[in-house]
Amino acid sequence: MQTKRTIFPNKLLPYALLAPQLIITIIFFLWPAGQAVKSSFEREDPFGFRTTFIWFQNYTRLFDDPEYLNAAARSAVFAVGVTALSMGAALLLAVCVNRLLRSGKFYTTLLVWPYAVAPVVAGILWWFMFNPTIGIVPYLLEAFGYRWNHRVNGNDAMILVIIAASWKQISYNFLFFVAGLQSVPKSLVEAAAMDGAGPFKRFWTIVFPLLSPTTFFLMIVNINYAMFDTFGIIDGTTSGGPAGSTNTLVYKVYADGFLGLNIGSSSAQSVILMLIVIILTVVQFRWVERRVQY
Amino acid sequence: MATINLVDLQKSYGGNVMAVKGVNLSVADGELIVLVGPSGCGKSTLLRMVAGLESVTAGRIEINGRDVAKAEPAERDIAMVFQNYALYPHMTVRGNLEYGLKNRGTPRAEIDRRVTEAADILEIGPMLDRKPRELSGGQRQRVAMGRAIVREPSAFLFDEPLSNLDAKLRVQMRVEIRKLQRRLKTTSLYVTHDQLEAMTLADRLVVMNSGLVEQIGTPTEVYDSPATLFVAGFIGSPPMNLIPIEAMAAAEGFANVNLPPNTDIIGLRADQLVIERPEGETLVLDGIVELLEPIGGESHLHVSVAGQTLILRVPGRPELTDGAQIKLYAPPSAMHPFNRETGRRTDHIA
């Protein structure tokens, strides 16, 4: 690719122009990340007077800790649940909207709104609806003989946070799926119709494979979202409870660090999360983007 | 093998925009019919209605006598070649060819036999395991045709299949389509806006304009006796010269000609006007040379006659300067008489 090269006569000017972005990146990203890495190798006494360098002890302890392994498992369930639910629902809505000619824009606008709701507010909203005392959903479920109580039942709590977290992400996925669907040439679907494929077969053999770049991209984005961006939702609904059943990795970082004041362990956990993000991003750019070409 | 009958077929969008305003057409078994007309004349809409991709507002579509106007595309036993080929990009060429057969539950051995046969006919055998993006335009075109012929449908529909190819390839593929259709003897409807393509391919032409059929006939019939002013101006390159009768009145010999009543426009083909006096009875027009366009073995000569610009196709490169006085000749029998008001011919068509 040819790019136009600009030659600056003054050697300082380019650095000055880059400075604002670099300063923001360094102060708000690199420095804290470095601090986290540093303190993940240290142990601090309860009053913050003394820190000891303890090599990998924070890490080895984590992997021996059943609570941490439980949180990892919970995170996996949560991430898979959120990704599947939010992408599935978004795809369904996108397919419906794509069939509409005139009213499609209107629905699209409405469907994007949840994305603008703050995570904690989204959490509270669902917390109200599912509240065992005053919520509408437990009331309705009771009619079917199910006693919903996410304060006691770990599975109920997990379902609640999955629904709340997915709801917010559906808008985002929906937009990408609508754009993806619109880029599938209409004549391909018509050709498939003439080739004797019914609507479902057309979707699964023609449209869905052609959507695969969008689907893979969204999968990575959604896993990332579920793993790292859902602190507010969990804090607003279950606060990781009951008995750690919705205590995901990112929530545990907060709970151990800020509530438990175990800075060393909390830092080690966030370093592990950082590695997961890095791996997912590499997968997305290196492997997925190349493989899903057709 | 099939006959296709269109009975008063209509299509309107949103109630008031009529795209197709009542078309009647019967296609005999094995015939290649070309629908030709300018953009927006309704020819593609008509084809898509036959395919089942557009709903029918009114009228009937009969394939082998069965009304299929409300049937799904898949139930009509027809195959279509799309303008952009519409090959499935994520499947190999083989996958593309097999798709329609698999959907219909054709046995494996039969699928293989038909794919091999189609690949042989179209010479795409070596490309069967490639993806469409690895093929050239001409090869994609062949695959698109292959996908139609493996189905062994009762009719083929072609929607401007050659318009994405370069000029040379277009001529080559045109010949191949013609040969293929003769060989398979499958009833075909072919849509194009290119009148040359239409003339060379068609058993019969259907010339359409703004949703209506202007004329149906063999290419020769349509060229030799265009039924309307529109057809006269659309078929033939350069188009027929259409001269108001007032401008013709000054022509020598015109007074002796017996024209049908209500004739007020005279059509003369570019190759029926000549610049050297022929033997026998002839009309003589006085004109001034406006422009000479040499195009290889022949030239297009623009001549102003009584304020009208006529275009002649003359052999070679005549030595004429712009502004020169010139006499044009045409036999009286070459005149096509039309009425301006109705737009139709005033004599009877053979």
XYZ file of C-alpha atoms in Angstrom:
644
model
C 0.000 0.000 0.000
C 1.245 3.435 -0.834
C 0.972 6.115 1.775
C 1.992 9.674 1.490
C 4.918 10.475 3.734
C 5.071 13.838 5.325
C 8.494 15.123 6.220
C 8.569 17.484 9.182
C 11.394 20.009 9.064
C 11.226 20.396 12.836
C 12.201 17.235 14.714
C 10.110 18.069 17.782
C 6.841 18.865 16.058
C 5.757 15.271 15.295
C 6.345 14.297 18.940
C 4.372 17.311 20.095
C 1.494 16.284 17.854
C 1.557 12.726 19.149
C 1.921 13.813 22.762
C -1.764 14.171 23.792
C -2.645 10.633 22.718
C 0.587 9.202 24.089
C 0.119 10.931 27.438
C -3.421 9.605 27.772
C -2.317 6.093 26.832
C 0.611 6.173 29.239
C -1.184 7.692 32.222
C -4.452 5.801 31.952
C -3.406 2.491 30.391
C 0.256 1.661 30.527
C 1.059 3.040 33.973
C -1.855 1.333 35.789
C -1.164 -1.869 33.890
C 2.477 -1.664 34.933
C 1.427 -1.000 38.522
C -0.843 -4.023 38.419
C 1.944 -6.232 37.131
C 4.308 -4.868 39.777
C 1.943 -5.311 42.706
C 0.954 -8.778 41.520
C 4.455 -9.832 42.606
C 4.178 -8.160 46.031
C 2.451 -8.619 49.318
C 1.314 -5.588 51.283
C 0.687 -5.583 55.031
C -2.854 -4.706 56.155
C -1.966 -1.098 56.958
C 0.023 -0.387 53.805
C 3.296 0.255 55.634
C 5.388 -2.464 54.064
C 5.448 -4.385 50.818
C 7.415 -7.570 50.252
C 8.465 -8.961 46.917
C 7.186 -12.532 46.768
C 7.698 -13.632 43.168
C 4.826 -15.768 41.835
C 3.219 -16.601 45.145
C 0.092 -14.596 44.391
C -0.367 -16.572 41.206
C 0.318 -20.019 42.633
C -2.073 -19.310 45.464
C -4.785 -18.294 43.027
C -4.578 -21.527 41.100
C -4.747 -23.518 44.332
C -7.758 -21.548 45.505
C -11.048 -23.384 44.802
C -12.896 -20.095 44.997
C -10.840 -18.673 42.157
C -11.328 -21.776 40.042
C -15.045 -21.553 40.787
C -15.041 -17.935 39.623
C -13.283 -18.982 36.406
C -15.928 -21.639 35.789
C -18.728 -19.156 36.587
C -17.166 -16.670 34.171
C -17.090 -19.267 31.434
C -20.772 -20.141 31.952
C -21.639 -16.447 32.074
C -19.634 -15.552 28.939
C -21.036 -18.427 26.897
C -24.558 -17.663 28.123
C -24.362 -13.955 27.361
C -22.722 -14.477 23.969
C -25.232 -17.109 22.871
C -28.298 -15.294 24.156
C -27.397 -11.799 22.972
C -26.201 -12.956 19.555
C -29.097 -15.321 19.034
C -31.692 -12.719 19.952
C -29.923 -10.040 17.904
C -29.756 -12.275 14.834
C -33.439 -13.112 15.130
C -34.378 -9.433 15.396
C -32.042 -8.484 12.550
C -33.572 -11.106 10.257
C -37.042 -9.804 11.094
C -36.102 -6.170 10.500
C -34.310 -7.090 7.275
C -37.589 -8.390 5.867
C -39.274 -5.027 6.399
C -38.882 -2.424 3.714
C -40.219 0.812 5.104
C -40.611 0.312 8.841
C -37.146 -1.269 9.185
C -35.443 2.032 10.022
C -37.971 2.776 12.746
C -37.459 -0.556 14.501
C -33.705 -0.260 14.127
C -33.771 3.073 15.939
C -35.862 1.685 18.760
C -33.771 -1.442 19.101
C -30.584 0.560 19.561
C -31.801 2.354 22.660
C -30.829 -0.257 25.283
C -27.206 0.290 24.299
C -27.412 3.798 25.695
C -28.525 2.583 29.124
C -25.765 2.600 31.750
C -24.778 -0.886 32.944
C -25.798 -0.321 36.566
C -29.152 1.094 35.501
C -29.692 -1.916 33.230
C -28.838 -4.144 36.167
C -31.247 -2.362 38.504
C -33.967 -2.482 35.867
C -33.783 -6.269 35.640
C -33.259 -6.541 39.377
C -36.629 -4.852 39.834
C -38.364 -7.046 37.300
C -36.924 -10.191 38.845
C -37.155 -9.037 42.455
C -38.579 -11.981 44.455
C -40.625 -9.619 46.622
C -41.944 -6.981 44.242
C -40.934 -8.136 40.739
C -43.325 -9.021 37.947
C -41.398 -12.030 36.641
C -41.350 -14.061 39.889
C -45.052 -13.293 40.215
C -45.742 -14.722 36.769
C -43.416 -17.666 37.309
C -45.239 -18.527 40.465
C -48.330 -19.169 38.362
C -46.343 -21.940 36.671
C -45.304 -23.290 40.043
C -41.737 -21.986 39.960
C -40.435 -20.125 42.985
C -37.921 -17.663 41.629
C -35.408 -16.397 44.139
C -32.034 -15.265 42.913
C -31.062 -14.285 46.455
C -30.965 -17.923 47.462
C -30.785 -19.941 44.270
C -27.429 -19.701 42.448
C -28.878 -20.818 39.103
C -31.608 -18.193 39.277
C -28.976 -15.589 40.010
C -26.857 -16.685 37.041
C -29.888 -16.596 34.731
C -30.710 -13.102 35.959
C -27.246 -11.669 35.287
C -27.061 -13.411 31.910
C -30.396 -11.894 30.857
C -29.495 -8.440 32.140
C -26.064 -8.453 30.497
C -27.383 -9.865 27.211
C -30.199 -7.351 26.983
C -27.724 -4.505 26.869
C -25.560 -6.150 24.252
C -28.368 -7.141 21.879
C -28.489 -3.628 20.372
C -24.849 -3.689 19.444
C -25.026 -7.158 17.914
C -28.267 -6.279 16.172
C -26.703 -3.325 14.351
C -23.837 -5.438 13.080
C -26.141 -8.241 11.990
C -28.459 -5.845 10.139
C -25.483 -4.384 8.295
C -24.215 -7.894 7.599
C -27.576 -9.058 6.276
C -27.898 -6.059 4.022
C -24.576 -6.851 2.408
C -25.741 -10.335 1.412
C -26.705 -9.909 -2.265
C -30.416 -10.379 -2.806
C -29.824 -12.304 -5.993
C -28.059 -15.078 -4.045
C -31.150 -15.643 -1.957
C -33.268 -15.562 -5.110
C -30.981 -18.027 -6.844
C -31.288 -20.333 -3.835
C -35.073 -19.991 -3.932
C -35.068 -21.073 -7.573
C -32.696 -23.895 -6.634
C -35.457 -25.289 -4.476
C -34.343 -24.184 -1.017
C -37.077 -23.167 1.423
C -36.723 -20.089 3.673
C -34.962 -21.962 6.500
C -32.642 -23.814 4.201
C -31.820 -20.567 2.388
C -30.929 -18.940 5.668
C -28.723 -21.735 6.983
C -26.978 -22.664 3.740
C -26.589 -19.249 2.094
C -27.187 -16.282 4.383
C -25.637 -17.598 7.581
C -22.364 -18.750 5.993
C -22.056 -15.360 4.306
C -22.565 -13.695 7.684
C -19.691 -15.650 9.223
C -17.230 -12.711 9.280
C -19.777 -10.673 11.255
C -20.608 -13.605 13.509
C -16.970 -14.322 14.402
C -16.237 -10.686 15.041
C -19.255 -10.370 17.313
C -18.367 -13.575 19.115
C -14.996 -12.168 20.177
C -16.501 -8.802 21.061
C -19.239 -10.437 23.119
C -16.890 -12.722 25.026
C -14.793 -9.674 25.785
C -17.876 -7.814 26.895
C -19.126 -10.607 29.126
C -15.723 -11.149 30.720
C -14.765 -7.552 31.377
C -17.571 -5.052 30.868
C -20.242 -6.541 33.070
C -19.011 -5.427 36.476
C -21.751 -2.800 36.764
C -24.531 -5.212 35.920
C -23.382 -7.818 38.423
C -22.787 -5.222 41.103
C -26.249 -3.758 40.505
C -28.087 -7.100 40.669
C -26.443 -9.868 42.679
C -23.085 -8.457 43.837
C -21.568 -11.811 43.000
C -23.874 -13.786 45.249
C -25.457 -15.905 46.449
C -22.447 -17.818 47.775
C -20.237 -16.754 44.886
C -22.523 -18.225 42.234
C -22.305 -15.098 40.054
C -18.824 -14.142 41.135
C -17.106 -13.778 37.783
C -13.387 -13.125 37.390
C -13.809 -9.405 36.882
C -16.131 -9.093 39.873
C -13.699 -11.042 42.029
C -10.920 -8.594 41.136
C -13.040 -5.842 42.595
C -14.244 -7.827 45.587
C -10.775 -9.051 46.585
C -9.028 -5.774 45.917
C -11.428 -3.147 47.118
C -13.580 -5.028 49.589
C -11.035 -7.606 50.774
C -8.108 -5.177 50.403
C -5.879 -7.970 49.147
C -4.120 -5.817 46.559
C -1.519 -8.434 45.618
C -4.005 -11.158 44.738
C -6.350 -8.700 43.038
C -3.488 -7.456 40.867
C -2.483 -10.981 39.945
C -6.076 -11.659 38.895
C -6.228 -8.566 36.739
C -2.942 -9.503 35.094
C -4.481 -12.867 34.194
C -7.534 -11.091 32.766
C -5.222 -8.834 30.797
C -3.569 -11.902 29.274
C -6.977 -13.289 28.321
C -7.873 -10.046 26.538
C -4.573 -10.075 24.708
C -5.065 -13.676 23.584
C -8.642 -13.001 22.395
C -7.512 -9.962 20.458
C -4.697 -11.864 18.809
C -7.121 -14.631 17.892
C -9.475 -12.108 16.384
C -6.887 -10.371 14.262
C -4.685 -13.252 13.292
C -6.788 -16.303 13.055
C -10.431 -15.374 12.735
C -10.035 -12.619 10.176
C -8.103 -14.925 7.916
C -10.165 -18.048 8.360
C -13.650 -16.744 7.756
C -12.964 -15.484 4.276
C -14.870 -17.339 1.634
C -39.464 -29.174 -22.367
C -42.280 -26.771 -21.911
C -44.592 -24.218 -23.377
C -45.059 -20.934 -21.573
C -48.213 -18.852 -21.842
C -48.537 -15.369 -20.421
C -52.124 -14.149 -20.306
C -52.782 -10.460 -19.678
C -49.929 -10.373 -17.169
C -49.797 -7.205 -15.078
C -47.573 -5.844 -12.349
C -48.071 -2.685 -10.365
C -46.100 -1.324 -7.451
C -48.004 0.427 -4.693
C -51.201 0.432 -6.736
C -50.440 3.227 -9.168
C -47.046 2.549 -10.747
C -47.665 0.036 -13.517
C -44.460 -1.760 -14.455
C -46.096 -4.320 -16.734
C -49.422 -3.340 -18.273
C -50.929 -6.532 -19.570
C -48.648 -8.761 -21.600
C -49.815 -11.675 -23.722
C -47.210 -14.066 -25.043
C -47.088 -17.712 -25.931
C -43.775 -19.453 -26.163
C -43.589 -22.701 -28.096
C -41.635 -25.690 -26.837
C -37.901 -25.270 -27.433
C -38.194 -21.683 -28.581
C -35.754 -18.936 -27.563
C -37.666 -15.727 -26.972
C -35.756 -12.505 -26.381
C -37.408 -9.685 -24.451
C -35.784 -6.453 -25.518
C -36.398 -2.824 -24.665
C -34.855 0.189 -22.969
C -34.199 0.383 -19.215
C -37.394 0.479 -17.207
C -39.586 -1.001 -19.933
C -40.680 -3.844 -17.675
C -38.805 -6.671 -19.361
C -36.860 -7.692 -16.265
C -39.968 -7.428 -14.105
C -41.766 -9.676 -16.565
C -38.973 -12.243 -16.408
C -38.865 -12.117 -12.621
C -42.607 -12.706 -12.526
C -42.179 -15.807 -14.651
C -39.393 -16.885 -12.286
C -41.626 -16.340 -9.274
C -39.382 -13.697 -7.730
C -42.009 -10.978 -8.157
C -45.653 -11.357 -7.260
C -48.226 -11.146 -10.035
C -50.753 -8.310 -9.792
C -53.138 -9.752 -12.365
C -53.125 -12.284 -15.167
C -51.885 -15.836 -15.578
C -48.547 -17.529 -16.117
C -49.017 -21.000 -17.586
C -46.140 -23.425 -17.833
C -47.196 -26.550 -19.728
C -50.791 -25.408 -19.309
C -50.592 -25.217 -15.508
C -51.156 -21.800 -13.945
C -48.136 -21.103 -11.748
C -48.785 -17.417 -11.043
C -49.026 -18.127 -7.318
C -46.533 -21.013 -7.120
C -43.183 -20.744 -5.329
C -40.130 -20.308 -7.596
C -38.974 -23.808 -6.690
C -42.261 -25.352 -7.822
C -42.063 -23.961 -11.342
C -39.272 -26.207 -12.617
C -37.352 -23.359 -14.225
C -33.759 -22.213 -13.875
C -32.433 -18.696 -14.117
C -29.092 -17.153 -15.041
C -28.661 -13.863 -13.207
C -26.986 -10.715 -14.467
C -24.360 -10.825 -11.691
C -24.318 -14.667 -11.914
C -25.341 -14.950 -8.222
C -22.875 -17.778 -7.599
C -22.696 -18.877 -3.971
C -19.300 -17.441 -2.977
C -18.678 -19.847 -0.088
C -19.164 -22.976 -2.187
C -16.897 -24.499 -4.796
C -18.010 -24.639 -8.403
C -19.095 -28.223 -7.774
C -21.025 -27.098 -4.697
C -22.756 -24.444 -6.767
C -23.782 -26.953 -9.406
C -24.933 -29.533 -6.878
C -26.902 -27.204 -4.617
C -30.170 -27.260 -6.552
C -30.026 -31.019 -7.090
C -29.292 -31.733 -3.429
C -32.237 -29.572 -2.373
C -34.461 -31.711 -4.542
C -33.142 -34.939 -3.076
C -31.526 -36.191 -6.283
C -29.558 -39.436 -5.694
C -25.783 -39.034 -5.372
C -24.945 -41.016 -8.522
C -27.368 -38.935 -10.580
C -25.916 -35.686 -9.198
C -22.410 -36.775 -10.151
C -23.511 -37.804 -13.622
C -25.242 -34.496 -14.310
C -22.437 -32.349 -12.885
C -19.854 -34.200 -14.990
C -22.029 -33.830 -18.057
C -22.612 -30.103 -17.539
C -18.926 -29.548 -16.803
C -18.070 -31.287 -20.080
C -20.556 -29.257 -22.106
C -19.327 -25.969 -20.656
C -15.656 -26.973 -20.361
C -15.437 -26.120 -16.688
C -14.239 -29.574 -15.578
C -10.817 -28.408 -14.311
C -12.438 -25.673 -12.187
C -14.890 -27.807 -10.252
C -12.994 -27.558 -6.978
C -12.327 -23.838 -7.142
C -14.279 -21.059 -5.486
C -16.095 -18.496 -7.657
C -13.712 -15.710 -6.630
C -10.862 -17.615 -8.294
C -12.625 -17.566 -11.665
C -12.633 -15.008 -14.468
C -15.830 -13.285 -15.596
C -16.326 -15.644 -18.520
C -15.753 -18.703 -16.350
C -18.264 -17.466 -13.762
C -20.745 -16.996 -16.573
C -20.226 -20.623 -17.592
C -20.709 -21.822 -14.031
C -23.923 -19.816 -13.793
C -25.149 -21.529 -16.948
C -23.953 -24.860 -15.625
C -26.008 -24.365 -12.510
C -29.049 -23.881 -14.734
C -28.475 -26.865 -17.014
C -27.685 -29.479 -14.329
C -31.201 -29.006 -13.088
C -32.559 -30.093 -16.511
C -35.445 -27.664 -16.041
C -38.340 -27.249 -18.408
C -37.311 -23.655 -19.152
C -34.322 -21.323 -18.844
C -34.603 -17.681 -17.913
C -31.707 -15.350 -18.718
C -31.593 -11.902 -17.119
C -29.069 -9.855 -19.109
C -26.454 -12.567 -18.601
C -23.801 -10.983 -20.813
C -23.891 -7.385 -19.649
C -21.045 -7.841 -17.146
C -18.630 -9.187 -19.761
C -16.279 -7.231 -21.989
C -17.260 -6.737 -25.614
C -15.183 -9.556 -27.072
C -16.231 -12.141 -24.536
C -19.821 -11.045 -24.928
C -19.846 -11.968 -28.619
C -18.225 -15.305 -27.849
C -20.642 -16.189 -25.046
C -23.577 -15.077 -27.162
C -22.670 -17.639 -29.785
C -22.202 -20.295 -27.110
C -25.560 -19.606 -25.514
C -27.201 -19.930 -28.914
C -25.446 -23.213 -29.666
C -26.218 -24.577 -26.236
C -29.878 -23.694 -26.494
C -30.148 -25.286 -29.951
C -28.505 -28.420 -28.606
C -30.577 -28.765 -25.449
C -33.777 -27.522 -27.119
C -34.944 -26.027 -23.843
C -37.593 -23.331 -23.938
C -35.885 -20.048 -23.006
C -36.767 -16.497 -22.144
C -33.877 -14.078 -22.500
C -33.871 -10.441 -21.387
C -31.492 -7.872 -22.822
C -31.356 -4.175 -23.639
C -28.826 -4.780 -26.396
C -30.702 -4.956 -29.691
C -27.801 -6.618 -31.490
C -27.753 -9.411 -28.912
C -31.515 -9.680 -29.283
C -31.404 -9.896 -33.084
C -28.710 -12.559 -33.185
C -30.072 -14.816 -30.448
C -33.804 -14.788 -30.833
C -36.129 -17.211 -32.525
C -38.676 -14.519 -31.845
C -38.273 -11.035 -30.424
C -40.582 -9.310 -27.996
C -39.957 -5.578 -28.125
C -41.219 -3.851 -24.992
C -41.680 -0.216 -24.082
C -43.077 1.269 -20.864
C -44.744 -1.932 -19.725
C -46.350 -2.835 -23.020
C -45.432 -5.166 -25.859
C -44.758 -3.142 -28.993
C -44.177 -6.039 -31.346
C -43.634 -9.781 -31.348
C -41.973 -11.406 -34.327
C -38.884 -13.014 -35.767
C -35.839 -10.724 -35.908
C -36.305 -10.403 -39.669
C -39.974 -9.453 -39.354
C -39.234 -6.902 -36.679
C -36.397 -5.385 -38.680
C -38.158 -5.429 -42.029
C -41.539 -4.217 -40.884
C -41.454 -2.561 -37.469
C -45.001 -2.301 -36.170
C -44.571 0.982 -34.321
C -42.464 4.114 -34.368
C -40.811 2.940 -31.148
C -39.697 -0.364 -32.668
C -38.503 1.443 -35.789
C -36.329 3.697 -33.669
C -35.105 0.982 -31.300
C -34.156 -1.897 -33.577
C -31.321 -1.359 -36.021
C -28.067 0.509 -35.661
C -28.013 3.316 -36.575
C -31.772 3.557 -35.928
C -34.302 4.058 -38.698
C -34.644 7.612 -39.970
C -38.114 8.906 -39.140
C -39.045 11.808 -41.378
C -42.211 13.941 -41.106
C -44.183 13.794 -44.336
C -43.800 17.566 -44.846
C -40.046 17.148 -45.086
C -40.504 14.354 -47.640
C -42.917 16.331 -49.792
C -40.112 18.088 -51.657
C -38.549 14.781 -52.677
C -38.589 14.048 -56.367
C -40.889 11.134 -57.195
C -42.707 11.336 -53.854
C -45.922 12.711 -55.372
C -46.343 9.562 -57.493
C -46.245 7.229 -54.496
C -49.498 5.864 -53.122
C -49.278 6.022 -49.328
C -51.832 4.435 -46.988
C -54.299 6.905 -45.414
C -53.265 8.711 -42.204
C -49.558 8.391 -42.973
C -47.636 11.352 -41.619
C -44.229 9.895 -40.832
C -41.968 8.054 -43.235
C -39.314 5.674 -41.998
C -36.206 4.923 -44.025
C -33.472 2.501 -42.911
C -29.918 3.804 -42.863
C -28.837 1.222 -45.430
C -31.764 1.786 -47.791
C -30.773 5.372 -48.486
C -27.913 5.528 -50.974
C -25.830 8.303 -52.487
C -25.501 6.856 -55.991
C -28.528 6.735 -58.262
C -29.824 3.154 -58.449
C -31.610 1.704 -61.435
C -35.390 1.748 -61.570
C -37.945 3.910 -59.820
C -36.492 6.032 -57.031
C -37.082 8.960 -54.706
C -34.572 11.759 -54.794
C -33.875 13.945 -51.754
C -31.673 17.021 -51.635
C -29.442 17.347 -48.640
C -26.350 18.924 -47.132
C -23.560 16.833 -45.608
C -23.230 17.518 -41.898
C -20.726 14.910 -40.793
C -18.984 11.792 -42.027
C -18.074 9.168 -39.432
C -15.763 6.508 -40.840
C -16.072 3.212 -38.922
C -13.707 0.901 -40.747
C -15.249 -0.782 -43.767
C -18.217 1.550 -43.848
C -19.175 5.071 -42.817
C -22.081 6.768 -41.162
C -23.095 9.827 -43.110
C -25.157 12.525 -41.395
C -27.129 14.530 -43.930
C -29.504 17.419 -43.334
C -32.670 17.151 -45.447
C -35.243 19.944 -45.062
C -34.106 20.584 -41.511
C -34.065 16.878 -40.556
C -30.842 15.012 -39.887
C -30.794 11.629 -41.597
C -28.160 8.993 -40.974
C -26.991 6.791 -43.835
C -24.800 3.742 -43.734
C -22.579 3.883 -46.796
C -19.878 1.431 -47.889
C -16.245 2.531 -47.842
C -15.177 6.111 -47.165
C -16.808 8.431 -49.697
C -14.923 11.665 -50.384
C -17.405 14.209 -49.102
C -16.710 17.495 -47.372
C -18.938 18.912 -44.668
C -21.464 21.349 -46.127
C -21.423 19.735 -49.585
C -24.681 19.512 -51.535
C -25.702 15.897 -52.046
C -28.534 13.873 -53.513
C -29.943 10.861 -51.661
C -31.857 8.027 -53.315
C -34.237 5.414 -51.987
C -36.720 3.079 -53.698
C -40.344 3.951 -52.842
C -40.834 0.390 -51.558
C -38.262 1.071 -48.815
C -40.596 3.568 -47.125
C -42.180 2.532 -43.820
C -45.383 4.553 -43.342
C -46.388 5.503 -39.780
C -48.992 7.615 -38.048
C -47.644 10.065 -35.493
C -50.736 10.067 -33.315
C -51.108 6.301 -32.849
C -47.414 5.567 -33.309
C -48.362 2.594 -35.478
C -47.749 1.507 -39.057
C -50.443 2.549 -41.462
C -50.027 -0.311 -43.934
C -50.690 -3.957 -43.197
C -47.818 -6.027 -42.024
C -47.196 -9.199 -43.933
